[in-house]
mmCIF file of C-alpha atoms in Angstrom:
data_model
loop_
_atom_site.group_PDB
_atom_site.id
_atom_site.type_symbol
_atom_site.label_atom_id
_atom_site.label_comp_id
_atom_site.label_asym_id
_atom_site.label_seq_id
_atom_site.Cartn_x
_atom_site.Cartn_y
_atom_site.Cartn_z
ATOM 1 C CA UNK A 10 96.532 109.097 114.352
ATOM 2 C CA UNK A 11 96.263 112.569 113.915
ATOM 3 C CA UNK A 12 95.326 115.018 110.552
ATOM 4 C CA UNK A 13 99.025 117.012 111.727
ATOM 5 C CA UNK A 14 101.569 115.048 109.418
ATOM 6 C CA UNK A 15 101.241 114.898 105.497
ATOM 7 C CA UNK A 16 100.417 111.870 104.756
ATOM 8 C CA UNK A 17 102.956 112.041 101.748
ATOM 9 C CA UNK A 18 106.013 113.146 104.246
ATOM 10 C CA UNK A 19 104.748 109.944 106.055
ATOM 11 C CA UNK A 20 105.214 106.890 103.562
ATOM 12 C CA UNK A 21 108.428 108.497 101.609
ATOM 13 C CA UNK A 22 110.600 105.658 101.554
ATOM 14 C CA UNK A 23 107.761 103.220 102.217
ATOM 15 C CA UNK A 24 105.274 103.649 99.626
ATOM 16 C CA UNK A 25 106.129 107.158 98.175
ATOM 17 C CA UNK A 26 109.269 108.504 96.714
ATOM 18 C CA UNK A 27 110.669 112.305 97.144
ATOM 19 C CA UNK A 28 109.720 114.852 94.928
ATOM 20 C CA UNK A 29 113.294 116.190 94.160
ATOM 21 C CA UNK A 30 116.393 113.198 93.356
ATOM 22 C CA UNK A 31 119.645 114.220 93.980
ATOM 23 C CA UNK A 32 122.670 114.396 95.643
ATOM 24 C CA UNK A 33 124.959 117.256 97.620
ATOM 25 C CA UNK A 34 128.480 117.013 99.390
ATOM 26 C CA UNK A 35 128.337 118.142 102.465
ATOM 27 C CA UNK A 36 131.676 120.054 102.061
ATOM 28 C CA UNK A 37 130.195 123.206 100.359
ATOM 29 C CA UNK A 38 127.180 124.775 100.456
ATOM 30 C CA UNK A 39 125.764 123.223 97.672
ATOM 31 C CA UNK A 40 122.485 121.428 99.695
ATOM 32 C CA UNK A 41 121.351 124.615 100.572
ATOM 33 C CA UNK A 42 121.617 125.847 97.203
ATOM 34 C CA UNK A 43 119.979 123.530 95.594
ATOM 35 C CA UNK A 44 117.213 123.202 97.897
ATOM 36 C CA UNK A 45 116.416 127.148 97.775
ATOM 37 C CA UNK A 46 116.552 127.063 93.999
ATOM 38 C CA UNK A 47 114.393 124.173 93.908
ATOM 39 C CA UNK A 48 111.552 126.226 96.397
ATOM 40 C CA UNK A 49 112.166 129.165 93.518
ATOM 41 C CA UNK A 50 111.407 127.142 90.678
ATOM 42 C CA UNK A 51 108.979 125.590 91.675
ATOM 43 C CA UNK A 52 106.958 128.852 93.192
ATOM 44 C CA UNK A 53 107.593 130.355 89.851
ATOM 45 C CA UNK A 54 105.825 127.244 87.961
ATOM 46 C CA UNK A 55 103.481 127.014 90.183
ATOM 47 C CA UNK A 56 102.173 130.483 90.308
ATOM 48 C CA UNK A 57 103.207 131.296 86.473
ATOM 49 C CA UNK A 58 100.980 128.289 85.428
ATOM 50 C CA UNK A 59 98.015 127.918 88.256
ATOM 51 C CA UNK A 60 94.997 127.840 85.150
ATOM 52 C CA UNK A 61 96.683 124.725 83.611
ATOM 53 C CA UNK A 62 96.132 122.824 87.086
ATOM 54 C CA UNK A 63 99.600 121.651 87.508
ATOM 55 C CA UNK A 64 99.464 118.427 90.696
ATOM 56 C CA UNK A 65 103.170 117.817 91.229
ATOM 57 C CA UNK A 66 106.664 119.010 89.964
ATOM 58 C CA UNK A 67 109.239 116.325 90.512
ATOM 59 C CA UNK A 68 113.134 117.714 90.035
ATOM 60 C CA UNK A 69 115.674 115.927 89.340
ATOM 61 C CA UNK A 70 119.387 117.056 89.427
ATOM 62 C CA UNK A 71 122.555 115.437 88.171
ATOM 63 C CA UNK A 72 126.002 117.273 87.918
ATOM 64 C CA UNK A 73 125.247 120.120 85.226
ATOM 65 C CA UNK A 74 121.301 119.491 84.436
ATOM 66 C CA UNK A 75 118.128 120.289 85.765
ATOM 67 C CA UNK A 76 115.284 117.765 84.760
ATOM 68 C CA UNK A 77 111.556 119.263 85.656
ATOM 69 C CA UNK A 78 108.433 116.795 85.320
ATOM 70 C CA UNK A 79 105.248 119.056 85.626
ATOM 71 C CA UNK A 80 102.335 116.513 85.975
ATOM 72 C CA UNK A 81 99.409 118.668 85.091
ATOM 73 C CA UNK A 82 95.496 117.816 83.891
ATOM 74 C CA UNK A 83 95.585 120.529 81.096
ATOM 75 C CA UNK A 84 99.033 119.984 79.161
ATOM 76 C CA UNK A 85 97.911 121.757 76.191
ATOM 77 C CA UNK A 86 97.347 124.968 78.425
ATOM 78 C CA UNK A 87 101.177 124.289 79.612
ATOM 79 C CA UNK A 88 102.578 123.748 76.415
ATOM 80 C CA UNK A 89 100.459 126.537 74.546
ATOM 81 C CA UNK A 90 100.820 127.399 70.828
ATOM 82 C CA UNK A 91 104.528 128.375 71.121
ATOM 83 C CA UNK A 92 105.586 125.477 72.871
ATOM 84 C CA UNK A 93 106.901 125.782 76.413
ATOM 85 C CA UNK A 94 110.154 127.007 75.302
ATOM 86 C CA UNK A 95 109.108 130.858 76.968
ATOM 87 C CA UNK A 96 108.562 128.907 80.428
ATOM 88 C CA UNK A 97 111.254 127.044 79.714
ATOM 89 C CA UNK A 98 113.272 130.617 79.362
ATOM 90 C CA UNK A 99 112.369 132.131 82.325
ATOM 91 C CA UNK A 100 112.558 129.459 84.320
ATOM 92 C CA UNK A 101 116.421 129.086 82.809
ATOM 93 C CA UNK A 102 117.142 132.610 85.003
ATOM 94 C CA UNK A 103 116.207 130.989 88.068
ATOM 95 C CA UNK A 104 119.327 128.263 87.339
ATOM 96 C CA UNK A 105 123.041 128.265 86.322
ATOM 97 C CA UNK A 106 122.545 124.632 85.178
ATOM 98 C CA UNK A 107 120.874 122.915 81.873
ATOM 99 C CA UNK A 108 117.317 123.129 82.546
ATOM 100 C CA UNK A 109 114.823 120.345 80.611
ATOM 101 C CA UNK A 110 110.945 120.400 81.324
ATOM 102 C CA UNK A 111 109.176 117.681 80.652
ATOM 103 C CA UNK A 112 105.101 117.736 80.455
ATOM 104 C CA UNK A 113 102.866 114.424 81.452
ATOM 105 C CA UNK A 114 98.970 114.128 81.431
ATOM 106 C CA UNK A 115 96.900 113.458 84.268
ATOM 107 C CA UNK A 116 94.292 111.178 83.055
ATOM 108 C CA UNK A 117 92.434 111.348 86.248
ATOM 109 C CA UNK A 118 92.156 114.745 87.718
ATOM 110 C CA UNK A 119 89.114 114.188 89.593
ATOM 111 C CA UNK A 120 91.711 111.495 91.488
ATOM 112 C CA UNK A 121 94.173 113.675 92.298
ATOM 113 C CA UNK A 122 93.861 115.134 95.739
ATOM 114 C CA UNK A 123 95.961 118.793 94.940
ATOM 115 C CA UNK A 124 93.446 118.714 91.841
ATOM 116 C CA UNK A 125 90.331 118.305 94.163
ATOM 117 C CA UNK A 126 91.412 120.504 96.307
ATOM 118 C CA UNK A 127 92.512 123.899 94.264
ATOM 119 C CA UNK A 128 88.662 122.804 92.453
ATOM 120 C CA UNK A 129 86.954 123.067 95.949
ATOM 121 C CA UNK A 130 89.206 126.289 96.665
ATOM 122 C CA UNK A 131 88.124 127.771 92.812
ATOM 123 C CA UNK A 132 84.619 127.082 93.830
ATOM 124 C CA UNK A 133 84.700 129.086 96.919
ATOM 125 C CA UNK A 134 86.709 132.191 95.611
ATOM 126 C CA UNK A 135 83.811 132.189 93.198
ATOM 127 C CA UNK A 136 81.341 132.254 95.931
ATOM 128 C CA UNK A 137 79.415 128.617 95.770
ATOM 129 C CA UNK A 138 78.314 127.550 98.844
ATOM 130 C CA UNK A 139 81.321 124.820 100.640
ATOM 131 C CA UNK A 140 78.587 122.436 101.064
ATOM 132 C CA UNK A 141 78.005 122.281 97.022
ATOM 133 C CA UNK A 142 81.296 122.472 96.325
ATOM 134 C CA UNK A 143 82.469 119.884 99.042
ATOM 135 C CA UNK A 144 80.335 117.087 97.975
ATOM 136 C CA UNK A 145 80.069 117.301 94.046
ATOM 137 C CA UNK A 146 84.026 117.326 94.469
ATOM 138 C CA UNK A 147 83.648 114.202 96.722
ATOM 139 C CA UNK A 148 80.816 112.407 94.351
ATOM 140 C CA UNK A 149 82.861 113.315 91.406
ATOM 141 C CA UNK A 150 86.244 111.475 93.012
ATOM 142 C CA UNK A 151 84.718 108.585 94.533
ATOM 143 C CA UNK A 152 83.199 108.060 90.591
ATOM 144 C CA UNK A 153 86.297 108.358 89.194
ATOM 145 C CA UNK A 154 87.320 105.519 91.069
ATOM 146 C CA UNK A 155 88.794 106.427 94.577
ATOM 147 C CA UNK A 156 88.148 103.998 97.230
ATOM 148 C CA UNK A 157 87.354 106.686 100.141
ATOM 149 C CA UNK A 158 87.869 110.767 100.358
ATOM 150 C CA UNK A 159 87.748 112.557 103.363
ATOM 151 C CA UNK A 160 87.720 116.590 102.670
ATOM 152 C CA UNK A 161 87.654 119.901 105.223
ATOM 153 C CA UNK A 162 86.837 123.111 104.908
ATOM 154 C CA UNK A 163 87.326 125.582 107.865
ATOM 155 C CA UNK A 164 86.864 129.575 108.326
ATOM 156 C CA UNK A 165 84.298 131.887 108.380
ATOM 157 C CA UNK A 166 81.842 129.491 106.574
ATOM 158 C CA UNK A 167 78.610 130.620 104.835
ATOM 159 C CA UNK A 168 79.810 134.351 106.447
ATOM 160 C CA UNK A 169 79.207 133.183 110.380
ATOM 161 C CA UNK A 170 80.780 135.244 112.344
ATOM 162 C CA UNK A 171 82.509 132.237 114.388
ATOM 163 C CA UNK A 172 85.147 130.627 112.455
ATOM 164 C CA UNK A 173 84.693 126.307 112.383
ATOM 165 C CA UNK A 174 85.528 123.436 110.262
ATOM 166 C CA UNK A 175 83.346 121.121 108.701
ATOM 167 C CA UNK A 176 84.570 117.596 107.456
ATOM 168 C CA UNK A 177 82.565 115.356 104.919
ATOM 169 C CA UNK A 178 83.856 111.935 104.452
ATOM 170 C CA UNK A 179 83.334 109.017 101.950
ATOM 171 C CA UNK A 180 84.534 105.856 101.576
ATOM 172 C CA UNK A 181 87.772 104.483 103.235
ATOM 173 C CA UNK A 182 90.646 106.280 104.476
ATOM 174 C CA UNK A 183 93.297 104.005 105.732
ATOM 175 C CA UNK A 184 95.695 106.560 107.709
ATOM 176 C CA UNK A 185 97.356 103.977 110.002
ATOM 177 C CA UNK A 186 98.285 101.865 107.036
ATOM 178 C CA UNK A 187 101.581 103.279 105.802
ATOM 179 C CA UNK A 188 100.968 100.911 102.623
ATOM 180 C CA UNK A 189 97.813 102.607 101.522
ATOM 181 C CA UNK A 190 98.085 104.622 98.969
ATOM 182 C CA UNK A 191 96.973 108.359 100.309
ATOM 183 C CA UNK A 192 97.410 111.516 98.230
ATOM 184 C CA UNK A 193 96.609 114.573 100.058
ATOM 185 C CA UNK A 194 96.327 118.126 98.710
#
């Protein structure tokens, strides 16, 4: 198989379930409403709250609510001093509907592949050479108890003037098996 579908998009319904949960008629336009609105909100968490290492926002929709589940490594960084009721403000612009957010802890970050991956990207905009910042990632992960880990890294590498990729892998990486469980970031 090749790296060109996310492995996520792959096992939904299999192993994996979708990220937003709900329902449109098909009479109005309300499915492309709701999915724009949820591609808003979610930029705007995303981007608003980027230090506080934020994995996955799940949305869930019924009839007049909005239910947002930020899973992030740092939830006293989301939550702050205030509470998360000036997130929870702006965010309520984005929406005509009741909008809940709801925080949970990662208590692995160094499993979670968006995790390992925006570390490996922090590394690099702070100049580190990829190589260091590849495989302490990769050490760190299989430690925290990841059976295999399989990371790339492609562009202008150590400032070569011919662009490549280099992968590092470790472990086992089960891509045929739609059963495994494969995060990707």
């Amino acid at each position: 198989m090749g790296q060109k579908v996310n492995p996520h998009g792959l096992r939904v319904g299999i192993i994996k379930d979708w990220d937003s949960n709900w329902y449109a008629d098909k009479r109005n336009d309300e499915f492309a409403k709701n999915l724009a609105e949820d591609q808003i909100l979610r930029k705007y968490l995303k981007t608003t709250l980027y230090k506080s290492n934020i994995s996955k926002i799940e949305i869930e929709r019924s009839a007049k609510n909005v239910k947002i589940v930020l899973y992030t490594a740092k939830p006293g960084v989301v939550i702050g001093k205030g509470g998360i009721e000036k997130i929870k403000a702006d965010a309520q612009k984005l929406t005509d509907k009741k909008l809940f957010i709801d925080v949970k802890e990662i208590k692995k970050p160094d499993a979670d592949a968006q995790l390992v991956a925006e570390n490996i990207a922090a590394q690099l905009e702070n100049r580190i050479a990829f190589r260091k910042a590849m495989k302490s990632c990769m050490g760190r992960t299989m430690k925290s108890g990841a059976q295999g880990i399989k990371c790339a890294c492609s562009g202008r590498l150590g400032g070569a003037d011919m662009a490549r990729t280099e992968f590092y892998s470790e472990g086992t990486i089960p891509l045929q098996t739609l059963r495994a469980d494969i995060d990707y970031g």
